[in-house]
Amino acid sequence: MALIVQKYGGSSVADAERIRNVASRIARGRGAGNDMVVVVSAMGDTTDELIRLAHQLVDQPDEREMDVLLSTGEIVSSTLVAMSLKAMGYNAVSLTGLQAGIQTDTRYSKARITAIEPQRIRNELKKGNAVIVAGFQGVNTEMDTTTLGRGGSDTTAVALAISLGASVCEIYTDVEGVFSADPRFVPEAVRLETIGYEEMLELATYGAGVMAPRAVELGQVYEMPIKVASSMSDNGGTLICKEGSMELRNRVSGIAHDTNVAKIMVIGVPDRPGVARDLFEPLARANISVDTIVQNAGVDNITDITFTVARTDVVKALSIVEPVSKAVGAVRVSGDESLSKVSIVGTGMQNAPGYAARMFRALAEENINIQLITTSEIRITCIIEESRVRDAVRALHKAFEVEFQQSG
Ligand code: ASP
Ligand code: MG
């Protein structure tokens, strides 16, 4: 008998039939004598629909009310899973984030978990209940509901697995695991048996939608293994865990892409101290996260500064940058909304020369223009036109195929 912590994503609980499927999977675990703690996301696109609804009423919904509103999506699915289990003859109870003891800081819509008091969960387990926890939510010191940011149910699940001392956190979704590239673009993409936290974190941050980056980070800090698998089958799965020996490290583990990218260029900026601060401070204050930043070497005391933001932030970002650019004496500002990022990720790239060259060659052979390039120790990212992203992912997958095979 073990303690099992599972999480089911929105697509796995999208309708009554799928909820019944989730309940029978939980019942199976319970029937085998395990203690079951199960985190659920909101059904299907509920969160998006609730956000849309709020914006139909007001431009800038009140933060506190918004978090309460969004938390209801997960409460709905948790109750339905619990009911369904009971109907199958199993004892079950649903708990909100508050009831589950998930305490957070006070940042609405992106709260961080500060502590978990799992006593209530333990008591319910002792009573023989399967415990179904509404994901993505907690409570702050004012006893107000907070939410953990989009995809936050993953974070709830990993945090609970850590707090309860589970040996693994199981994340069930609509794909069979983590793939070497998006299988919708690359039919030959292979499922990875295992992947290290660091690589998974880069893949998730650079567009692999399978897991929320924050949850991977949390798993890494506490060394909680995370298994990602399909809720529709018993096959496959990818284990995210601590890397094995150095020798077994993958060169390139996967290719990620992200189409939510816009570029802003500030052209003809005076090359003097303080300009970058004047540009980026107001963006930070407006909570706009800036990703790639490139500044050219100055010529004749003039330079260009280019950076990227999420496409969803570009209108706001331009409205901030334009007046600042005028004030510092830049020639002009231009924006381009239809860009994408493609990234190759692998711990084995560090200390192995030639990866960037191979990536650029693969893109050149497809006649894909690279607009910006950024790197970390284990990642190379190119920013390209969105219309070429599928071709780019395919070409890169082909160019690095040999290395995925080593990883199986
Ligand atoms: N329902 C929330 C979202 O869609 C949280 C989650 O699904 O993990 O972002
Ligand atoms: Mg969701």
GROMACS .gro file of N, CA and C in nm, residues 267-327:
model
  183
  267ILE      N    1   1.501   5.177  -3.291
  267ILE     CA    2   1.607   5.200  -3.389
  267ILE      C    3   1.666   5.340  -3.371
  268GLY      N    4   1.800   5.345  -3.382
  268GLY     CA    5   1.867   5.475  -3.374
  268GLY      C    6   1.863   5.534  -3.235
  269VAL      N    7   1.906   5.453  -3.138
  269VAL     CA    8   1.906   5.499  -2.999
  269VAL      C    9   2.043   5.560  -2.968
  270PRO      N   10   2.048   5.673  -2.898
  270PRO     CA   11   2.178   5.727  -2.855
  270PRO      C   12   2.253   5.625  -2.769
  271ASP      N   13   2.381   5.606  -2.796
  271ASP     CA   14   2.463   5.506  -2.726
  271ASP      C   15   2.523   5.571  -2.602
  272ARG      N   16   2.442   5.582  -2.496
  272ARG     CA   17   2.491   5.643  -2.372
  272ARG      C   18   2.428   5.573  -2.250
  273PRO      N   19   2.492   5.587  -2.134
  273PRO     CA   20   2.441   5.517  -2.016
  273PRO      C   21   2.297   5.559  -1.984
  274GLY      N   22   2.217   5.463  -1.939
  274GLY     CA   23   2.083   5.496  -1.889
  274GLY      C   24   1.970   5.469  -1.986
  275VAL      N   25   2.002   5.450  -2.115
  275VAL     CA   26   1.894   5.433  -2.213
  275VAL      C   27   1.819   5.300  -2.190
  276ALA      N   28   1.895   5.193  -2.169
  276ALA     CA   29   1.831   5.063  -2.147
  276ALA      C   30   1.744   5.069  -2.021
  277ARG      N   31   1.796   5.132  -1.918
  277ARG     CA   32   1.716   5.146  -1.795
  277ARG      C   33   1.587   5.222  -1.824
  278ASP      N   34   1.597   5.331  -1.899
  278ASP     CA   35   1.478   5.412  -1.927
  278ASP      C   36   1.373   5.331  -2.005
  279LEU      N   37   1.421   5.241  -2.090
  279LEU     CA   38   1.327   5.159  -2.168
  279LEU      C   39   1.266   5.046  -2.086
  280PHE      N   40   1.350   4.976  -2.009
  280PHE     CA   41   1.302   4.851  -1.949
  280PHE      C   42   1.239   4.869  -1.811
  281GLU      N   43   1.274   4.977  -1.741
  281GLU     CA   44   1.210   4.996  -1.610
  281GLU      C   45   1.059   5.009  -1.618
  282PRO      N   46   1.009   5.093  -1.709
  282PRO     CA   47   0.861   5.103  -1.716
  282PRO      C   48   0.794   4.974  -1.762
  283LEU      N   49   0.864   4.894  -1.843
  283LEU     CA   50   0.806   4.765  -1.884
  283LEU      C   51   0.795   4.673  -1.763
  284ALA      N   52   0.899   4.673  -1.680
  284ALA     CA   53   0.897   4.589  -1.561
  284ALA      C   54   0.785   4.633  -1.467
  285ARG      N   55   0.771   4.765  -1.452
  285ARG     CA   56   0.665   4.815  -1.364
  285ARG      C   57   0.527   4.772  -1.414
  286ALA      N   58   0.512   4.762  -1.546
  286ALA     CA   59   0.384   4.721  -1.603
  286ALA      C   60   0.370   4.568  -1.604
  287ASN      N   61   0.468   4.500  -1.542
  287ASN     CA   62   0.460   4.354  -1.529
  287ASN      C   63   0.469   4.282  -1.664
  288ILE      N   64   0.541   4.344  -1.758
  288ILE     CA   65   0.558   4.280  -1.889
  288ILE      C   66   0.692   4.210  -1.888
  289SER      N   67   0.689   4.081  -1.915
  289SER     CA   68   0.818   4.015  -1.909
  289SER      C   69   0.883   4.015  -2.046
  290VAL      N   70   1.008   4.059  -2.045
  290VAL     CA   71   1.085   4.076  -2.168
  290VAL      C   72   1.176   3.956  -2.178
  291ASP      N   73   1.180   3.897  -2.296
  291ASP     CA   74   1.263   3.778  -2.308
  291ASP      C   75   1.397   3.813  -2.371
  292THR      N   76   1.413   3.782  -2.497
  292THR     CA   77   1.541   3.807  -2.565
  292THR      C   78   1.568   3.957  -2.577
  293ILE      N   79   1.686   4.001  -2.537
  293ILE     CA   80   1.723   4.142  -2.557
  293ILE      C   81   1.854   4.145  -2.635
  294VAL      N   82   1.856   4.218  -2.744
  294VAL     CA   83   1.979   4.230  -2.822
  294VAL      C   84   2.008   4.377  -2.843
  295GLN      N   85   2.131   4.418  -2.810
  295GLN     CA   86   2.171   4.555  -2.843
  295GLN      C   87   2.294   4.546  -2.933
  296ASN      N   88   2.289   4.616  -3.044
  296ASN     CA   89   2.402   4.615  -3.136
  296ASN      C   90   2.518   4.693  -3.076
  297ALA      N   91   2.640   4.663  -3.125
  297ALA     CA   92   2.754   4.746  -3.090
  297ALA      C   93   2.730   4.884  -3.149
  298GLY      N   94   2.757   4.988  -3.071
  298GLY     CA   95   2.728   5.124  -3.119
  298GLY      C   96   2.823   5.168  -3.231
  299VAL      N   97   2.768   5.237  -3.326
  299VAL     CA   98   2.850   5.298  -3.432
  299VAL      C   99   2.812   5.446  -3.435
  300ASP      N  100   2.913   5.534  -3.430
  300ASP     CA  101   2.887   5.679  -3.429
  300ASP      C  102   2.789   5.719  -3.318
  301ASN      N  103   2.804   5.656  -3.201
  301ASN     CA  104   2.721   5.688  -3.085
  301ASN      C  105   2.572   5.659  -3.104
  302ILE      N  106   2.543   5.572  -3.198
  302ILE     CA  107   2.404   5.532  -3.223
  302ILE      C  108   2.397   5.380  -3.221
  303THR      N  109   2.289   5.326  -3.161
  303THR     CA  110   2.274   5.181  -3.162
  303THR      C  111   2.126   5.144  -3.179
  304ASP      N  112   2.098   5.013  -3.191
  304ASP     CA  113   1.959   4.965  -3.197
  304ASP      C  114   1.938   4.869  -3.081
  305ILE      N  115   1.820   4.873  -3.022
  305ILE     CA  116   1.786   4.775  -2.918
  305ILE      C  117   1.664   4.698  -2.963
  306THR      N  118   1.675   4.565  -2.965
  306THR     CA  119   1.564   4.480  -3.007
  306THR      C  120   1.532   4.385  -2.892
  307PHE      N  121   1.404   4.361  -2.868
  307PHE     CA  122   1.369   4.263  -2.765
  307PHE      C  123   1.237   4.197  -2.800
  308THR      N  124   1.209   4.085  -2.732
  308THR     CA  125   1.083   4.015  -2.758
  308THR      C  126   0.997   4.014  -2.631
  309VAL      N  127   0.867   4.012  -2.655
  309VAL     CA  128   0.768   3.996  -2.546
  309VAL      C  129   0.665   3.895  -2.595
  310ALA      N  130   0.581   3.848  -2.506
  310ALA     CA  131   0.470   3.762  -2.548
  310ALA      C  132   0.380   3.844  -2.640
  311ARG      N  133   0.326   3.780  -2.744
  311ARG     CA  134   0.241   3.852  -2.839
  311ARG      C  135   0.124   3.918  -2.767
  312THR      N  136   0.077   3.851  -2.663
  312THR     CA  137  -0.037   3.903  -2.588
  312THR      C  138  -0.002   4.034  -2.514
  313ASP      N  139   0.127   4.064  -2.500
  313ASP     CA  140   0.168   4.187  -2.430
  313ASP      C  141   0.211   4.298  -2.525
  314VAL      N  142   0.211   4.274  -2.657
  314VAL     CA  143   0.281   4.367  -2.746
  314VAL      C  144   0.215   4.505  -2.754
  315VAL      N  145   0.083   4.510  -2.751
  315VAL     CA  146   0.016   4.639  -2.763
  315VAL      C  147   0.050   4.727  -2.643
  316LYS      N  148   0.041   4.664  -2.526
  316LYS     CA  149   0.075   4.736  -2.403
  316LYS      C  150   0.222   4.778  -2.405
  317ALA      N  151   0.309   4.687  -2.448
  317ALA     CA  152   0.453   4.717  -2.448
  317ALA      C  153   0.482   4.834  -2.542
  318LEU      N  154   0.423   4.833  -2.661
  318LEU     CA  155   0.447   4.943  -2.756
  318LEU      C  156   0.399   5.076  -2.699
  319SER      N  157   0.286   5.073  -2.629
  319SER     CA  158   0.234   5.199  -2.575
  319SER      C  159   0.327   5.255  -2.467
  320ILE      N  160   0.406   5.168  -2.406
  320ILE     CA  161   0.503   5.215  -2.307
  320ILE      C  162   0.633   5.260  -2.375
  321VAL      N  163   0.677   5.182  -2.474
  321VAL     CA  164   0.808   5.206  -2.534
  321VAL      C  165   0.808   5.331  -2.624
  322GLU      N  166   0.696   5.354  -2.694
  322GLU     CA  167   0.696   5.465  -2.790
  322GLU      C  168   0.727   5.601  -2.725
  323PRO      N  169   0.656   5.640  -2.621
  323PRO     CA  170   0.690   5.771  -2.560
  323PRO      C  171   0.832   5.775  -2.502
  324VAL      N  172   0.877   5.662  -2.444
  324VAL     CA  173   1.012   5.662  -2.386
  324VAL      C  174   1.114   5.681  -2.498
  325SER      N  175   1.093   5.614  -2.610
  325SER     CA  176   1.187   5.623  -2.720
  325SER      C  177   1.198   5.766  -2.770
  326LYS      N  178   1.083   5.831  -2.779
  326LYS     CA  179   1.084   5.971  -2.820
  326LYS      C  180   1.166   6.054  -2.722
  327ALA      N  181   1.141   6.029  -2.595
  327ALA     CA  182   1.209   6.108  -2.492
  327ALA      C  183   1.361   6.089  -2.496
   0.00000   0.00000   0.00000
